[in-house]
Structures are given as C-alpha cells and as structure tokens.
Short mmCIF file of C-alpha atoms in Angstrom, two decimals:
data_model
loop_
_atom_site.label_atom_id
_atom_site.label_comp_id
_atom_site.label_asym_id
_atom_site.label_seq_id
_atom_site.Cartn_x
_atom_site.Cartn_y
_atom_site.Cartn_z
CA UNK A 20 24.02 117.85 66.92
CA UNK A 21 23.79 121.32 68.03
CA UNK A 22 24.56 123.00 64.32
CA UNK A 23 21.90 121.16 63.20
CA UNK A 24 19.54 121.54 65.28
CA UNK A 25 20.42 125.45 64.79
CA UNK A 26 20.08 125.00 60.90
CA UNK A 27 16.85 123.30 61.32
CA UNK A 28 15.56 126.37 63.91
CA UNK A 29 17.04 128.88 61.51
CA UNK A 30 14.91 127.63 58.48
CA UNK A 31 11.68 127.08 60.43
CA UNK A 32 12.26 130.34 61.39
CA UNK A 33 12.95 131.79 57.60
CA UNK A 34 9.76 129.98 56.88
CA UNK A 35 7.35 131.26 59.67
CA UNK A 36 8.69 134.63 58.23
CA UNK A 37 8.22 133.99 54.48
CA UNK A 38 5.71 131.44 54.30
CA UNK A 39 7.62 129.99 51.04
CA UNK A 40 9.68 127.25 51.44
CA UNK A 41 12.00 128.15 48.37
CA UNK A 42 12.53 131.87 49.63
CA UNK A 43 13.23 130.26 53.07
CA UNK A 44 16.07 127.96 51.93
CA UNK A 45 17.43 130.92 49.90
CA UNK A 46 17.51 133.09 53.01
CA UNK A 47 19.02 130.39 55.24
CA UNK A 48 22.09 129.62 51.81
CA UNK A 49 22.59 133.30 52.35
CA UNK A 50 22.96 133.40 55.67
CA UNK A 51 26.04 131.36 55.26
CA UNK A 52 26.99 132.05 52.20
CA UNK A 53 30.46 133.04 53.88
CA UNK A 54 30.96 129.56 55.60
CA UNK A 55 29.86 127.69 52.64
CA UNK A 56 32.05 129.40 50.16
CA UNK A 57 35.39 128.77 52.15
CA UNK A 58 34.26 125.26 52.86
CA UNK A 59 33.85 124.37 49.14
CA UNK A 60 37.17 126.48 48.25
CA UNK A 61 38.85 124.76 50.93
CA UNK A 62 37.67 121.42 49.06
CA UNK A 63 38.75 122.60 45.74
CA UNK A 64 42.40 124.15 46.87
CA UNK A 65 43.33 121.18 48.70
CA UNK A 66 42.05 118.89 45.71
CA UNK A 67 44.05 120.80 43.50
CA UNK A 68 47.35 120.92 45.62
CA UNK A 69 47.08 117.22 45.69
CA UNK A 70 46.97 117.36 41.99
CA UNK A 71 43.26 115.70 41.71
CA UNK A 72 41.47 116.64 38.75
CA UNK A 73 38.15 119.03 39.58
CA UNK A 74 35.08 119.65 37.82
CA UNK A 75 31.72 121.84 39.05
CA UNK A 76 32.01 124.38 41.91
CA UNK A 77 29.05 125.40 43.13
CA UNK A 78 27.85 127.54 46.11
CA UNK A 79 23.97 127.36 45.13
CA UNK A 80 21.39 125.42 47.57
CA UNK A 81 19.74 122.52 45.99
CA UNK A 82 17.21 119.89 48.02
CA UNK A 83 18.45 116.39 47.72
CA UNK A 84 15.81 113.69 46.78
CA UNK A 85 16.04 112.39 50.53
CA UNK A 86 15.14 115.83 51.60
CA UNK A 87 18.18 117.09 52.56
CA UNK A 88 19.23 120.53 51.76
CA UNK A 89 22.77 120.65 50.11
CA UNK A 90 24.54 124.08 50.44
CA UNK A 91 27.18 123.70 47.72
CA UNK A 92 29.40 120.78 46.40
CA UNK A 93 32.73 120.32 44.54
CA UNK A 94 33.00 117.89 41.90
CA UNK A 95 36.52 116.10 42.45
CA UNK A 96 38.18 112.50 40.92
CA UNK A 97 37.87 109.82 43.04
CA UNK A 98 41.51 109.06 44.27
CA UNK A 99 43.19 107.34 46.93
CA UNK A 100 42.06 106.71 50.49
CA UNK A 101 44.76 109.22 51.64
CA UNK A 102 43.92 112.01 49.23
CA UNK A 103 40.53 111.41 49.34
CA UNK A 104 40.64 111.93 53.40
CA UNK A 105 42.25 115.35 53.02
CA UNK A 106 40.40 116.81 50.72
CA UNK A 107 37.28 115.73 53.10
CA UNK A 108 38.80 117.23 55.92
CA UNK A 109 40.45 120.23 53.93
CA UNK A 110 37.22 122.37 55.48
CA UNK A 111 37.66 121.54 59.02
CA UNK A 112 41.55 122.22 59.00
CA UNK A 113 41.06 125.81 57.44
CA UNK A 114 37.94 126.90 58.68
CA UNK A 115 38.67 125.71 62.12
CA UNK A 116 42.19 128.13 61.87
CA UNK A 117 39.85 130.89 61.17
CA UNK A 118 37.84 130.61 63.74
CA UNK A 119 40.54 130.39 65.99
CA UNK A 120 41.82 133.44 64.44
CA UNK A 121 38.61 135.45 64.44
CA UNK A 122 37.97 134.20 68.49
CA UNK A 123 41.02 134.90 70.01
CA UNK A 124 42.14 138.19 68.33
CA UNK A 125 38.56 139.81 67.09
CA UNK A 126 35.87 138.49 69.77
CA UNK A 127 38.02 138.50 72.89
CA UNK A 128 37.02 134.66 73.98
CA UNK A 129 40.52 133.88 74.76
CA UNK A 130 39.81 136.59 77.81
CA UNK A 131 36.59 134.87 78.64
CA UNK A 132 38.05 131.27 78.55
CA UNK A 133 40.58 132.12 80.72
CA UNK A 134 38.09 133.82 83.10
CA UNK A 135 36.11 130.86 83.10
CA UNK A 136 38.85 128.47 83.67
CA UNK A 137 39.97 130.59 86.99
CA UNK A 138 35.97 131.13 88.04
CA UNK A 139 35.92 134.62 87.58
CA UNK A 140 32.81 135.13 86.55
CA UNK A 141 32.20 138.49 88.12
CA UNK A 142 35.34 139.60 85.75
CA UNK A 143 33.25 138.12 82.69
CA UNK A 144 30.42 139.94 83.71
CA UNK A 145 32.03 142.96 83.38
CA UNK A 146 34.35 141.98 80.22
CA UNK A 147 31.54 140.91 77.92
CA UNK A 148 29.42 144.86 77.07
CA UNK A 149 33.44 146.18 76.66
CA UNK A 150 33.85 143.27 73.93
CA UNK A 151 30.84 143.73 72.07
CA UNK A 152 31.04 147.54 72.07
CA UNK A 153 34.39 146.86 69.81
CA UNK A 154 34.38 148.18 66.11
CA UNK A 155 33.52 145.68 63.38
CA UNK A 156 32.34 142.94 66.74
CA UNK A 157 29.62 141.97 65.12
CA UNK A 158 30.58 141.51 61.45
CA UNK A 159 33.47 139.45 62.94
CA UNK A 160 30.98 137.07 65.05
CA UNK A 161 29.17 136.51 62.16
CA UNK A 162 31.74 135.72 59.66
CA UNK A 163 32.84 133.34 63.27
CA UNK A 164 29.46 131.77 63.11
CA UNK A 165 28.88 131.35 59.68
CA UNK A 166 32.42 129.41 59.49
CA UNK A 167 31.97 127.53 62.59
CA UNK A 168 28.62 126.31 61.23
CA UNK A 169 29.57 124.64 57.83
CA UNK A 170 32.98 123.80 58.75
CA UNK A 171 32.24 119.91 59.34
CA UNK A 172 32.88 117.58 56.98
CA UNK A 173 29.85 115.75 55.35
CA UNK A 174 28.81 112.54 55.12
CA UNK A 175 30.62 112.36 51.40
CA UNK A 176 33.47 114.00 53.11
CA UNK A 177 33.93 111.56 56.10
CA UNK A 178 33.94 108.44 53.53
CA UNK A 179 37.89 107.89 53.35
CA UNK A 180 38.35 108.74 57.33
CA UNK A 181 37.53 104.71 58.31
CA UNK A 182 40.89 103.81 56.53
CA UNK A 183 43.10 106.71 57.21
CA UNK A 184 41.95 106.51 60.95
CA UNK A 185 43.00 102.41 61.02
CA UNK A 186 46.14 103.19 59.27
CA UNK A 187 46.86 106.03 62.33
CA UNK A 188 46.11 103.38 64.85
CA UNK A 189 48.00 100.78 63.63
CA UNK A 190 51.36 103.16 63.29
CA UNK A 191 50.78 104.45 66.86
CA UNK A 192 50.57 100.36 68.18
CA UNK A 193 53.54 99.70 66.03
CA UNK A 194 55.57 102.45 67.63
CA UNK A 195 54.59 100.14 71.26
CA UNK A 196 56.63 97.84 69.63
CA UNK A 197 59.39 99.07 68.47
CA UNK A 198 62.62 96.53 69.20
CA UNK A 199 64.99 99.63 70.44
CA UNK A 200 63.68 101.02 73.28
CA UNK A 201 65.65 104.41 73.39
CA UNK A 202 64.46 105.26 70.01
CA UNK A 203 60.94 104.11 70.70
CA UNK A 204 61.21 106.38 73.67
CA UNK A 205 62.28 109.02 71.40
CA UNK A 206 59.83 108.58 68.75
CA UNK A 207 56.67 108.57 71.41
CA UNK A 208 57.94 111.79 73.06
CA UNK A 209 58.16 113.54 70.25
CA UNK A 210 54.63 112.03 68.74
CA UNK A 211 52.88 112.75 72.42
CA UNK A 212 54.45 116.66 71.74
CA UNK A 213 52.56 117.30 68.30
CA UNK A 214 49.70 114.97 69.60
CA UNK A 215 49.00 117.10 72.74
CA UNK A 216 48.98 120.73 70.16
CA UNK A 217 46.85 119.14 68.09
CA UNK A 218 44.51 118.34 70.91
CA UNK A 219 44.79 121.87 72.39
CA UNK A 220 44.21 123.32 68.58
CA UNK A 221 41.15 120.91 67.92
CA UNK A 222 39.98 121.99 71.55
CA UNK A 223 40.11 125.58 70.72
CA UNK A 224 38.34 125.09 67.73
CA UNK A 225 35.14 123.10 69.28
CA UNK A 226 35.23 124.91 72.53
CA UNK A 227 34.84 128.26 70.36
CA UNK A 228 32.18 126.92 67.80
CA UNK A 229 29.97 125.31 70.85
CA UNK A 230 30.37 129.02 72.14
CA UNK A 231 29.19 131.11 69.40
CA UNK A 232 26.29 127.95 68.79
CA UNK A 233 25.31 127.94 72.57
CA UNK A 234 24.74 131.91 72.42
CA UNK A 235 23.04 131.83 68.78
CA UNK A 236 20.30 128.90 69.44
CA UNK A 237 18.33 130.62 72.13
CA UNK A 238 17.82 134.12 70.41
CA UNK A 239 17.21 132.04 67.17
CA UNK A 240 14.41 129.00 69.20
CA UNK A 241 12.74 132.17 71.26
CA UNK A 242 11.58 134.39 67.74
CA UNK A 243 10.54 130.83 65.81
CA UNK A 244 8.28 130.33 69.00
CA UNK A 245 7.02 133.80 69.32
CA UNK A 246 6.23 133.87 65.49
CA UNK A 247 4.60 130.43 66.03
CA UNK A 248 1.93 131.56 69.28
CA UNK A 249 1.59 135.04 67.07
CA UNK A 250 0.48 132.73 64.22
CA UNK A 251 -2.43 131.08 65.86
CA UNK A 252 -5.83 132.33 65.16
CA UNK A 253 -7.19 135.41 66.84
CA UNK A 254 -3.73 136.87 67.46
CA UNK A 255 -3.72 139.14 64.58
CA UNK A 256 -1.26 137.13 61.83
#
C-alpha cells in the first residue's frame, strides 16, 4: 500500500513539475530505473537457470490499456506451477538480499534497529547526522529505495503462488502426521530452524523497505502540496 501510494505521489509530483504527462512517467521510469532493471534481470536469470525459454526484455515504461503504468516486463514460456512461482518471486528473493545488504552494512539501520528495539532513542538521535554524513550515504539510500520499491512481485508474478502456497501447507500438515514420532520430531525441529531464518530474513527485508518508504513519503507528499497551493491563481505560477 505504502509503495504505491509513494509511486502515485512521486508522479503527481513529476507532473505538477512538468505539466506533461509523458515527460512525467519518463521521469518517474528513471527514477527507478535501478530497481526496475534488477527486478526484470532477476526474472530473466532465474527463468533461464530453470531452463525456460525467454523472449523480450524490456526496461521501457509503457501505459497499460487499464491505465496502469508498466515499468518493464520479461517475456518468459509458460511452465509449470513450480517454475512459474520462482521466476515470479525471483525479484523479491534478490532484491530483498540487497537491500539487506545495502541497510545493514552501507546505511547503518542495523544500529538504529537495535536502538529502537532497547528504547534508546536519545542514542538514535545522536547516531542518525554521523550516518548520513558517511561517503557515498546517499547514492547507497537511493540505490536502497529504488530496489525496495519495485522489488514486489506483480500481479502476473503472484499467479502460480495459490498452488505452490497449498502444496507448502499441505507438506507442513502431513509432517503432523507422520506415523514415527521421533522422526517427525526430528523433521519439525529442523523445519521450525530454517522456518524461523526465513522469518527473521523476510523481517529484515520489510522492516528496512517500510523504513526507507516511511522517511521518503513525507518529503515527497509536502513538495506535491506546496507545488499544488503555489499553482492556484494569484500566487505567481
């Protein structure tokens, strides 16, 4: 909800600056240009590590006939439920490392999560200008945002996840009912292990995003607003 709710700011904002719809949109593709270009490649590796025959790659916008703006798209053979799934998720898995990467080791939120997790805020307060005063911050909270805000799978993406996530649910049940109870035992600790990382990782990964989102929207909503009162008649624009 909130990434697009940013997008849509972002291109009313493009717009109250350019006053041309088309030069908007091409602003706004640019402006994640980085995001979009690993999520398609993530698409198009993962489709061909699978061994799924690919056709047109494309990182150009283009406006959908049901008004949606499309970003980029990778042309890939319609497979099996399972393949299918991964590619969809392929952009999620690898842009979701990156921002991981880029957060903890580049932006210093690893420091502030821990601060806010123990209440010190007063640390955080004086953290935060020692962060942002680091070389190369900014470039690497942009390359964070622009990955953290095309990283989700589309609605094309998320068409295979119905099955795969059944086919998850029904293996965990059937592991409650395993006959041998010391191997059951076994087989749930061991499934609870990588089940609670994968948790913590997907954690990491939204907690971060909602972050960098939470401290784009406002600047982002306050200048579409200001343009929009400076707009009205009399005021000069």
């Amino acid at each position: 909800f909130l990434q697009r709710r940013l997008h849509l700011e972002t291109q009313s904002l493009f717009f109250l600056i350019t006053r041309r719809k088309e030069i908007a949109l091409i602003l706004f593709s640019l402006l994640l240009l980085p995001g979009v270009f690993l999520h398609e490649c993530s698409h198009y590796l993962m489709a061909r590590i699978l061994g799924v025959r690919t056709g047109k790659f494309s990182i150009a916008p283009q406006t959908m006939a049901d008004g949606r703006l499309r970003l980029g798209f990778v042309e890939a053979a319609s497979t099996d439920f399972l393949r299918d799934g991964l590619i969809g998720i392929a952009p999620l898995l690898v842009g979701g490392a990156f921002v991981v990467y880029i957060g903890m080791n580049y932006l210093g939120l690893e420091v502030i999560w821990e601060g806010v997790l123990r209440s010190e805020f007063v640390m955080i307060w004086k953290i935060v200008p020692k962060l942002y005063s680091q070389t190369d911050f900014w470039l690497w909270f942009y390359f964070a945002f622009t990955i953290s805000s095309t990283m989700f799978p589309s609605v094309s993406d998320r068409r295979a996840w119905l099955p795969l996530g059944l086919i998850l649910i029904g293996f965990i049940m059937l592991l409650f009912f395993i006959d041998s109870q010391v191997s059951s035992i076994a087989v749930l600790e061991n499934l609870s292990r990588y089940l609670n990382h994968a948790i913590n990782t997907a954690n990491s990964v939204l907690v971060i995003s909602l972050f960098i989102h939470f401290l784009v929207f406002p600047f982002v909503w306050f200048f579409r607003n200001a343009l929009i009162q400076l707009s009205r008649p009399g005021l000069g624009l």
